[in-house]
Short mmCIF file of C-alpha atoms in Angstrom, two decimals:
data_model
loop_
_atom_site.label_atom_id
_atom_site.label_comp_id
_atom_site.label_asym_id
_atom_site.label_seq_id
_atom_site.Cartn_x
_atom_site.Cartn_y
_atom_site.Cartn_z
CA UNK A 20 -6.80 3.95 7.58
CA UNK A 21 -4.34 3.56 5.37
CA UNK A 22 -2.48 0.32 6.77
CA UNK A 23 -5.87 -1.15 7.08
CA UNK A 24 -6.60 -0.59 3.39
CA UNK A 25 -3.71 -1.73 2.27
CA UNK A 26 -4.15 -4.95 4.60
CA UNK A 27 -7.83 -5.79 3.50
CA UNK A 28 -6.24 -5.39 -0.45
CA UNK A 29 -3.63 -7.59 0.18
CA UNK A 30 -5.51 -10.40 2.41
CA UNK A 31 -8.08 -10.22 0.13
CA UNK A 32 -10.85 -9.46 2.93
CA UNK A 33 -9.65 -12.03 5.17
CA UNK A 34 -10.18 -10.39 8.38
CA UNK A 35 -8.27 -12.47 10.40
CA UNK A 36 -5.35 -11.91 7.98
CA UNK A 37 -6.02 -8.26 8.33
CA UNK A 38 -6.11 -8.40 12.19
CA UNK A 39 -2.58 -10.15 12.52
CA UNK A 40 -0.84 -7.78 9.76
CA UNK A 41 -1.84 -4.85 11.51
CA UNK A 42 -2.24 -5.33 15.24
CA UNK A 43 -5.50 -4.91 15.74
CA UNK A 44 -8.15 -6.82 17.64
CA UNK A 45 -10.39 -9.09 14.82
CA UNK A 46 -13.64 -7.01 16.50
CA UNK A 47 -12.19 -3.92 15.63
CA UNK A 48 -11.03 -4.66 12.14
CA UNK A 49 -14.54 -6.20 11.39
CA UNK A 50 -16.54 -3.24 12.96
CA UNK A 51 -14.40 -0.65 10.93
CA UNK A 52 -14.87 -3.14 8.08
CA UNK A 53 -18.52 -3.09 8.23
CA UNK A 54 -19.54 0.51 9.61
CA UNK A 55 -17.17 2.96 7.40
CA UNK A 56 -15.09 1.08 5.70
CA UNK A 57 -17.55 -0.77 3.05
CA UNK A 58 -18.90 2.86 2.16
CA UNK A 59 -15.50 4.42 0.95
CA UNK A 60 -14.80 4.75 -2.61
CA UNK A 61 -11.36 2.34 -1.79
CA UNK A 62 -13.56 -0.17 -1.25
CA UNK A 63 -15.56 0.14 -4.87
CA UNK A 64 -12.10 0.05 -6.14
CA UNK A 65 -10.88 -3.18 -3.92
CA UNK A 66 -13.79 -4.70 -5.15
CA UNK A 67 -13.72 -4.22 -9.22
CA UNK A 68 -10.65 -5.53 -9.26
CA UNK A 69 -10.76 -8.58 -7.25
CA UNK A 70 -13.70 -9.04 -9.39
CA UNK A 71 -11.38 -8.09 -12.78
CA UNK A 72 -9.24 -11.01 -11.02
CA UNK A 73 -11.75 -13.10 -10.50
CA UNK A 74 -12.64 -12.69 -14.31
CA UNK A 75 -9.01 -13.15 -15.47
CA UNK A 76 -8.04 -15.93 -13.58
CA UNK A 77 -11.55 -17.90 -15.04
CA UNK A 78 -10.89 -17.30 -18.44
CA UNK A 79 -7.43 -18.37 -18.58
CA UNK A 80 -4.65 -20.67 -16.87
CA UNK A 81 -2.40 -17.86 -15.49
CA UNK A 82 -2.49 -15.51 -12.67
CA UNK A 83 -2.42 -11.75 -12.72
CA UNK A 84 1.17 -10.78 -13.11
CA UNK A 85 2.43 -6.87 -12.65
CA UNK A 86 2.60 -4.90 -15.93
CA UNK A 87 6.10 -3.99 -15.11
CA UNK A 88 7.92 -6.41 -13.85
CA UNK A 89 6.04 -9.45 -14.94
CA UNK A 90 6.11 -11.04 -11.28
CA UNK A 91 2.64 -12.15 -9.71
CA UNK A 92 1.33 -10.78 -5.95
CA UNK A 93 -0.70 -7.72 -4.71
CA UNK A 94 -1.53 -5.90 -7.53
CA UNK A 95 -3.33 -2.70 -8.19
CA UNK A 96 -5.35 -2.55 -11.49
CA UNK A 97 -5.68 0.41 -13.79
CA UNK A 98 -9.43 1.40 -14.27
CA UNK A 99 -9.08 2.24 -17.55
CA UNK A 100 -7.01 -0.61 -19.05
CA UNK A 101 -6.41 -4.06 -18.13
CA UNK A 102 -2.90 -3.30 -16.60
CA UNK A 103 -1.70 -4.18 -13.12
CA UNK A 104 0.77 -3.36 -10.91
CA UNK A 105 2.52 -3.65 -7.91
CA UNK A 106 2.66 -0.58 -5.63
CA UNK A 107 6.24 0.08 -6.02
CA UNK A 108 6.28 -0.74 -9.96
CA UNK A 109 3.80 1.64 -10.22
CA UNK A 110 4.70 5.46 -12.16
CA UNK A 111 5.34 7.08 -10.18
CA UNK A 112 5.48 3.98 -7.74
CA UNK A 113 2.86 4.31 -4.76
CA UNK A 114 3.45 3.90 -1.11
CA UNK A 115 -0.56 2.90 -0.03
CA UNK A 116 -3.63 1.97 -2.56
CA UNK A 117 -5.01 5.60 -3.20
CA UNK A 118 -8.78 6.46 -3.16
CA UNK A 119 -11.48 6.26 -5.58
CA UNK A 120 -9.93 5.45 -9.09
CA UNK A 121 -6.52 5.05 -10.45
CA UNK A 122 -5.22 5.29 -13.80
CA UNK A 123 -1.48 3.66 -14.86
CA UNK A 124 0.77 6.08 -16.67
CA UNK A 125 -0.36 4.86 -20.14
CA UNK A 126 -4.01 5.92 -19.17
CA UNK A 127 -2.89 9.09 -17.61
CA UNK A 128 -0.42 9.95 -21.04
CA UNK A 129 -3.00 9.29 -23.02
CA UNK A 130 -6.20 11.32 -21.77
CA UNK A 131 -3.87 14.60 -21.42
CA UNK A 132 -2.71 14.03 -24.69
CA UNK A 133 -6.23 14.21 -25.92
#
């Protein structure tokens, strides 16, 4: 579950992408896809920010670059702010994309401060 989340974030949904980085048959990948995959809370998350992306990249010339070390790739985005990150730049850094929402360290400082 986990390598297959991580591969559908990085491929951006590109199945056959997702099928070669994890070894698994392109029928399989899609069926998960489809039947249990689509209904997890990852997947609201994958979503809002390819569409955060999607927004960013329209309204200017750059590209999404990490937060923390300014270089571009597969990036996680904070649900509270506009911050992204690469797993590993992440604080504490993260080894897979976690469930439902995540917060970067400036979000997370701030609401237990409040």
């Amino acid at each position: 579950k986990d390598r297959f989340r991580a591969a559908v974030f990085e491929k951006h949904e590109n199945m056959n992408d997702v099928s070669n980085m994890i070894g698994k048959p392109l029928s399989q990948c899609i069926t998960y896809y489809l039947s249990k995959f689509k209904r997890t809370k990852s997947y609201k998350s994958l979503k809002k920010s390819m569409r955060r992306k999607a927004n960013a990249s329209e309204g200017s010339a750059g590209t999404l670059v990490c937060s923390g070390c300014g270089k571009g790739g597969m990036l996680i985005a904070c649900d509270t702010c506009e911050a992204h990150y690469h797993l590993a730049c992440a604080s504490p850094p993260l080894e897979s994309i976690p469930d439902g929402t995540w917060n970067c360290v400036n979000c997370k400082r701030e609401t237990r401060s409040k």
